[in-house]
Amino acid sequence: MQDRSEKRPASVADLIEKAGENGANAAILIPAASVVTASWVVWKCRYGCEDFGRTHTCPPHSPTRKETADLLQEYETALLIQADRSFRVRYLAYFLEREAFLSGYYKAFGMGAGPCRLCDSCDVRAPCRRPEEARPSMEACGIDVYATVRRHGLAVTPLKDENEAQHSFGLVLLQ
């Protein structure tokens, strides 16, 4: 009988395949050290996003850029994921984090895109009602999504019209 503590992690190829089966347009393995953090990112949340301060996963309740930079130093690899809608990326980040964890990547942690929409409303004065699923977005944690994505050859441009196709990104830190 195999000791579960010695379970070998699933291959990254398996996780990438699961990402595609569940709605990702792209999923690539990247070095965690290549993820770019910047102070200005959270300022864009603070001054420009109507959800600032309204959810447990948005600033000022989310991890700071400094905390995120420190966290990234504890990882070697991450899975960068892209889908057409932020809600799909949020789902994929949670789903792939769970799949990775159950497959042996015990440090797996996912970050989605955009504000959390798991509940109809969020009372930040009370504990999160769905902490097992709620994850912060990359941008809420001070990650420069544009620089990180472009660094890995994926296309990303600002939307000029709300009818344009979205290119939302998420990240699953693996090991």
PDB file of C-alpha atoms in Angstrom:
ATOM      1  CA  MET A   1       0.000   0.000   0.000  1.00  0.00           C
ATOM      2  CA  GLN A   2       1.391   3.390  -0.978  1.00  0.00           C
ATOM      3  CA  ASP A   3       1.861   5.964   1.769  1.00  0.00           C
ATOM      4  CA  ARG A   4      -0.278   8.981   0.769  1.00  0.00           C
ATOM      5  CA  SER A   5       2.373  11.340   2.161  1.00  0.00           C
ATOM      6  CA  GLU A   6       4.682  10.092  -0.596  1.00  0.00           C
ATOM      7  CA  LYS A   7       2.175  10.592  -3.399  1.00  0.00           C
ATOM      8  CA  ARG A   8       3.896  11.915  -6.475  1.00  0.00           C
ATOM      9  CA  PRO A   9       2.388  15.112  -7.893  1.00  0.00           C
ATOM     10  CA  ALA A  10       0.420  14.857 -11.113  1.00  0.00           C
ATOM     11  CA  SER A  11       2.284  15.970 -14.157  1.00  0.00           C
ATOM     12  CA  VAL A  12       1.927  19.573 -15.181  1.00  0.00           C
ATOM     13  CA  ALA A  13       0.719  18.270 -18.545  1.00  0.00           C
ATOM     14  CA  ASP A  14      -2.241  16.658 -16.736  1.00  0.00           C
ATOM     15  CA  LEU A  15      -3.103  19.971 -15.068  1.00  0.00           C
ATOM     16  CA  ILE A  16      -2.812  21.830 -18.376  1.00  0.00           C
ATOM     17  CA  GLU A  17      -5.098  19.264 -20.009  1.00  0.00           C
ATOM     18  CA  LYS A  18      -7.657  19.678 -17.205  1.00  0.00           C
ATOM     19  CA  ALA A  19      -7.456  23.449 -17.650  1.00  0.00           C
ATOM     20  CA  GLY A  20      -8.341  23.102 -21.334  1.00  0.00           C
ATOM     21  CA  GLU A  21     -11.157  20.655 -20.599  1.00  0.00           C
ATOM     22  CA  ASN A  22     -12.647  23.189 -18.181  1.00  0.00           C
ATOM     23  CA  GLY A  23     -12.598  26.294 -20.358  1.00  0.00           C
ATOM     24  CA  ALA A  24      -9.047  27.644 -20.453  1.00  0.00           C
ATOM     25  CA  ASN A  25      -7.891  28.970 -23.813  1.00  0.00           C
ATOM     26  CA  ALA A  26      -4.286  28.768 -22.641  1.00  0.00           C
ATOM     27  CA  ALA A  27      -2.423  27.302 -19.686  1.00  0.00           C
ATOM     28  CA  ILE A  28       1.360  27.442 -19.513  1.00  0.00           C
ATOM     29  CA  LEU A  29       3.947  26.588 -16.886  1.00  0.00           C
ATOM     30  CA  ILE A  30       6.035  29.603 -15.898  1.00  0.00           C
ATOM     31  CA  PRO A  31       8.753  30.295 -13.334  1.00  0.00           C
ATOM     32  CA  ALA A  32       7.237  31.946 -10.269  1.00  0.00           C
ATOM     33  CA  ALA A  33      10.156  34.386 -10.317  1.00  0.00           C
ATOM     34  CA  SER A  34       8.867  35.741 -13.646  1.00  0.00           C
ATOM     35  CA  VAL A  35       5.650  37.069 -12.080  1.00  0.00           C
ATOM     36  CA  VAL A  36       5.876  40.873 -11.918  1.00  0.00           C
ATOM     37  CA  THR A  37       4.534  42.822  -8.936  1.00  0.00           C
ATOM     38  CA  ALA A  38       4.163  46.611  -8.841  1.00  0.00           C
ATOM     39  CA  SER A  39       2.759  49.107  -6.356  1.00  0.00           C
ATOM     40  CA  TRP A  40       0.796  51.009  -9.006  1.00  0.00           C
ATOM     41  CA  VAL A  41      -1.483  48.017  -9.656  1.00  0.00           C
ATOM     42  CA  VAL A  42      -3.376  48.340  -6.368  1.00  0.00           C
ATOM     43  CA  TRP A  43      -3.721  52.082  -6.967  1.00  0.00           C
ATOM     44  CA  LYS A  44      -5.641  51.229 -10.144  1.00  0.00           C
ATOM     45  CA  CYS A  45      -7.979  49.166  -7.951  1.00  0.00           C
ATOM     46  CA  ARG A  46      -8.310  51.960  -5.402  1.00  0.00           C
ATOM     47  CA  TYR A  47      -8.921  54.688  -7.961  1.00  0.00           C
ATOM     48  CA  GLY A  48     -10.890  53.209 -10.800  1.00  0.00           C
ATOM     49  CA  CYS A  49     -12.682  50.098  -9.596  1.00  0.00           C
ATOM     50  CA  GLU A  50     -16.149  50.355  -8.088  1.00  0.00           C
ATOM     51  CA  ASP A  51     -15.527  47.132  -6.127  1.00  0.00           C
ATOM     52  CA  PHE A  52     -12.571  48.508  -4.148  1.00  0.00           C
ATOM     53  CA  GLY A  53     -13.075  47.537  -0.500  1.00  0.00           C
ATOM     54  CA  ARG A  54     -16.355  45.738  -1.191  1.00  0.00           C
ATOM     55  CA  THR A  55     -15.198  42.107  -1.103  1.00  0.00           C
ATOM     56  CA  HIS A  56     -12.869  40.031   1.042  1.00  0.00           C
ATOM     57  CA  THR A  57     -10.728  39.374  -2.029  1.00  0.00           C
ATOM     58  CA  CYS A  58     -10.257  43.004  -3.109  1.00  0.00           C
ATOM     59  CA  PRO A  59      -7.929  45.636  -1.655  1.00  0.00           C
ATOM     60  CA  PRO A  60      -7.578  46.670   1.092  1.00  0.00           C
ATOM     61  CA  HIS A  61      -8.646  43.200   2.301  1.00  0.00           C
ATOM     62  CA  SER A  62      -6.488  41.221  -0.145  1.00  0.00           C
ATOM     63  CA  PRO A  63      -2.771  40.514   0.332  1.00  0.00           C
ATOM     64  CA  THR A  64      -0.517  43.494  -0.347  1.00  0.00           C
ATOM     65  CA  ARG A  65       1.991  43.702  -3.184  1.00  0.00           C
ATOM     66  CA  LYS A  66       4.783  43.129  -0.645  1.00  0.00           C
ATOM     67  CA  GLU A  67       3.070  40.055   0.806  1.00  0.00           C
ATOM     68  CA  THR A  68       2.581  38.741  -2.720  1.00  0.00           C
ATOM     69  CA  ALA A  69       6.221  39.359  -3.647  1.00  0.00           C
ATOM     70  CA  ASP A  70       7.275  37.494  -0.493  1.00  0.00           C
ATOM     71  CA  LEU A  71       4.892  34.635  -1.305  1.00  0.00           C
ATOM     72  CA  LEU A  72       6.223  34.308  -4.853  1.00  0.00           C
ATOM     73  CA  GLN A  73       9.730  33.751  -3.465  1.00  0.00           C
ATOM     74  CA  GLU A  74       8.447  30.570  -1.810  1.00  0.00           C
ATOM     75  CA  TYR A  75       7.503  29.010  -5.171  1.00  0.00           C
ATOM     76  CA  GLU A  76       9.457  27.816  -8.187  1.00  0.00           C
ATOM     77  CA  THR A  77       6.658  27.248 -10.687  1.00  0.00           C
ATOM     78  CA  ALA A  78       3.170  28.464 -11.491  1.00  0.00           C
ATOM     79  CA  LEU A  79       0.483  27.795 -14.048  1.00  0.00           C
ATOM     80  CA  LEU A  80      -0.615  30.904 -15.960  1.00  0.00           C
ATOM     81  CA  ILE A  81      -4.157  30.466 -17.279  1.00  0.00           C
ATOM     82  CA  GLN A  82      -6.246  32.464 -19.753  1.00  0.00           C
ATOM     83  CA  ALA A  83      -9.963  32.330 -20.507  1.00  0.00           C
ATOM     84  CA  ASP A  84     -12.493  34.598 -22.179  1.00  0.00           C
ATOM     85  CA  ARG A  85     -14.269  35.735 -19.019  1.00  0.00           C
ATOM     86  CA  SER A  86     -13.139  36.640 -15.519  1.00  0.00           C
ATOM     87  CA  PHE A  87     -15.728  34.329 -13.925  1.00  0.00           C
ATOM     88  CA  ARG A  88     -14.239  31.410 -15.889  1.00  0.00           C
ATOM     89  CA  VAL A  89     -10.732  32.313 -14.722  1.00  0.00           C
ATOM     90  CA  ARG A  90     -11.917  32.537 -11.108  1.00  0.00           C
ATOM     91  CA  TYR A  91     -13.457  29.068 -11.421  1.00  0.00           C
ATOM     92  CA  LEU A  92     -10.324  27.663 -13.091  1.00  0.00           C
ATOM     93  CA  ALA A  93      -8.026  29.110 -10.422  1.00  0.00           C
ATOM     94  CA  TYR A  94     -10.046  27.424  -7.681  1.00  0.00           C
ATOM     95  CA  PHE A  95     -10.536  24.165  -9.618  1.00  0.00           C
ATOM     96  CA  LEU A  96      -6.884  23.832 -10.665  1.00  0.00           C
ATOM     97  CA  GLU A  97      -5.635  24.747  -7.192  1.00  0.00           C
ATOM     98  CA  ARG A  98      -7.763  21.928  -5.779  1.00  0.00           C
ATOM     99  CA  GLU A  99      -6.716  19.453  -8.483  1.00  0.00           C
ATOM    100  CA  ALA A 100      -3.056  20.324  -7.951  1.00  0.00           C
ATOM    101  CA  PHE A 101      -3.357  20.016  -4.167  1.00  0.00           C
ATOM    102  CA  LEU A 102      -5.104  16.639  -4.366  1.00  0.00           C
ATOM    103  CA  SER A 103      -2.437  15.493  -6.839  1.00  0.00           C
ATOM    104  CA  GLY A 104       0.432  16.212  -4.473  1.00  0.00           C
ATOM    105  CA  TYR A 105       1.196  19.907  -4.949  1.00  0.00           C
ATOM    106  CA  TYR A 106       0.460  20.676  -1.307  1.00  0.00           C
ATOM    107  CA  LYS A 107       1.462  24.351  -1.629  1.00  0.00           C
ATOM    108  CA  ALA A 108      -0.883  25.040  -4.560  1.00  0.00           C
ATOM    109  CA  PHE A 109      -2.635  28.410  -4.386  1.00  0.00           C
ATOM    110  CA  GLY A 110      -4.814  30.016  -7.052  1.00  0.00           C
ATOM    111  CA  MET A 111      -5.490  33.630  -7.959  1.00  0.00           C
ATOM    112  CA  GLY A 112      -8.306  34.605 -10.279  1.00  0.00           C
ATOM    113  CA  ALA A 113      -9.304  37.714 -12.197  1.00  0.00           C
ATOM    114  CA  GLY A 114     -11.560  40.551 -11.151  1.00  0.00           C
ATOM    115  CA  PRO A 115     -13.645  40.867  -7.997  1.00  0.00           C
ATOM    116  CA  CYS A 116     -15.182  37.827  -6.320  1.00  0.00           C
ATOM    117  CA  ARG A 117     -18.769  37.135  -7.362  1.00  0.00           C
ATOM    118  CA  LEU A 118     -19.452  33.961  -5.360  1.00  0.00           C
ATOM    119  CA  CYS A 119     -22.121  35.688  -3.262  1.00  0.00           C
ATOM    120  CA  ASP A 120     -24.802  38.185  -4.278  1.00  0.00           C
ATOM    121  CA  SER A 121     -23.367  40.602  -1.720  1.00  0.00           C
ATOM    122  CA  CYS A 122     -20.308  40.619   0.500  1.00  0.00           C
ATOM    123  CA  ASP A 123     -20.237  41.978   4.039  1.00  0.00           C
ATOM    124  CA  VAL A 124     -16.562  42.676   4.662  1.00  0.00           C
ATOM    125  CA  ARG A 125     -17.351  43.268   8.353  1.00  0.00           C
ATOM    126  CA  ALA A 126     -18.320  39.589   8.723  1.00  0.00           C
ATOM    127  CA  PRO A 127     -16.282  36.475   7.914  1.00  0.00           C
ATOM    128  CA  CYS A 128     -16.309  35.327   4.299  1.00  0.00           C
ATOM    129  CA  ARG A 129     -19.218  32.951   3.661  1.00  0.00           C
ATOM    130  CA  ARG A 130     -17.265  30.877   1.113  1.00  0.00           C
ATOM    131  CA  PRO A 131     -13.604  30.954   2.148  1.00  0.00           C
ATOM    132  CA  GLU A 132     -12.921  27.529   0.658  1.00  0.00           C
ATOM    133  CA  GLU A 133     -13.604  28.940  -2.831  1.00  0.00           C
ATOM    134  CA  ALA A 134     -12.877  32.677  -2.572  1.00  0.00           C
ATOM    135  CA  ARG A 135      -9.507  33.660  -4.004  1.00  0.00           C
ATOM    136  CA  PRO A 136      -8.056  37.096  -4.694  1.00  0.00           C
ATOM    137  CA  SER A 137      -7.353  38.219  -8.217  1.00  0.00           C
ATOM    138  CA  MET A 138      -3.823  38.638  -9.478  1.00  0.00           C
ATOM    139  CA  GLU A 139      -4.312  42.400  -9.726  1.00  0.00           C
ATOM    140  CA  ALA A 140      -5.793  42.669  -6.210  1.00  0.00           C
ATOM    141  CA  CYS A 141      -2.516  41.202  -4.933  1.00  0.00           C
ATOM    142  CA  GLY A 142      -0.374  43.739  -6.796  1.00  0.00           C
ATOM    143  CA  ILE A 143       0.577  41.536  -9.743  1.00  0.00           C
ATOM    144  CA  ASP A 144       1.184  43.425 -12.978  1.00  0.00           C
ATOM    145  CA  VAL A 145      -0.880  41.105 -15.158  1.00  0.00           C
ATOM    146  CA  TYR A 146       0.075  42.858 -18.406  1.00  0.00           C
ATOM    147  CA  ALA A 147       3.828  42.608 -17.809  1.00  0.00           C
ATOM    148  CA  THR A 148       3.603  39.037 -16.540  1.00  0.00           C
ATOM    149  CA  VAL A 149       1.458  37.833 -19.441  1.00  0.00           C
ATOM    150  CA  ARG A 150       3.501  39.604 -22.126  1.00  0.00           C
ATOM    151  CA  ARG A 151       6.684  38.189 -20.617  1.00  0.00           C
ATOM    152  CA  HIS A 152       5.363  34.760 -21.609  1.00  0.00           C
ATOM    153  CA  GLY A 153       4.258  35.606 -25.131  1.00  0.00           C
ATOM    154  CA  LEU A 154       0.515  35.830 -24.528  1.00  0.00           C
ATOM    155  CA  ALA A 155      -1.496  38.706 -25.971  1.00  0.00           C
ATOM    156  CA  VAL A 156      -3.214  41.175 -23.684  1.00  0.00           C
ATOM    157  CA  THR A 157      -4.563  44.627 -24.495  1.00  0.00           C
ATOM    158  CA  PRO A 158      -6.885  47.029 -22.680  1.00  0.00           C
ATOM    159  CA  LEU A 159     -10.517  46.755 -23.720  1.00  0.00           C
ATOM    160  CA  LYS A 160     -11.665  49.850 -25.577  1.00  0.00           C
ATOM    161  CA  ASP A 161     -15.310  48.785 -25.642  1.00  0.00           C
ATOM    162  CA  GLU A 162     -17.313  46.603 -23.271  1.00  0.00           C
ATOM    163  CA  ASN A 163     -18.349  44.422 -26.221  1.00  0.00           C
ATOM    164  CA  GLU A 164     -14.761  43.429 -27.030  1.00  0.00           C
ATOM    165  CA  ALA A 165     -13.669  39.898 -26.181  1.00  0.00           C
ATOM    166  CA  GLN A 166     -12.018  39.689 -22.778  1.00  0.00           C
ATOM    167  CA  HIS A 167      -8.693  38.035 -22.175  1.00  0.00           C
ATOM    168  CA  SER A 168      -8.725  37.311 -18.450  1.00  0.00           C
ATOM    169  CA  PHE A 169      -5.801  35.689 -16.671  1.00  0.00           C
ATOM    170  CA  GLY A 170      -5.264  33.737 -13.489  1.00  0.00           C
ATOM    171  CA  LEU A 171      -2.375  32.069 -11.745  1.00  0.00           C
ATOM    172  CA  VAL A 172      -1.971  28.851  -9.799  1.00  0.00           C
ATOM    173  CA  LEU A 173       1.211  28.723  -7.768  1.00  0.00           C
ATOM    174  CA  LEU A 174       2.350  25.098  -7.719  1.00  0.00           C
ATOM    175  CA  GLN A 175       5.619  24.381  -5.949  1.00  0.00           C
TER     176      GLN A 175
END
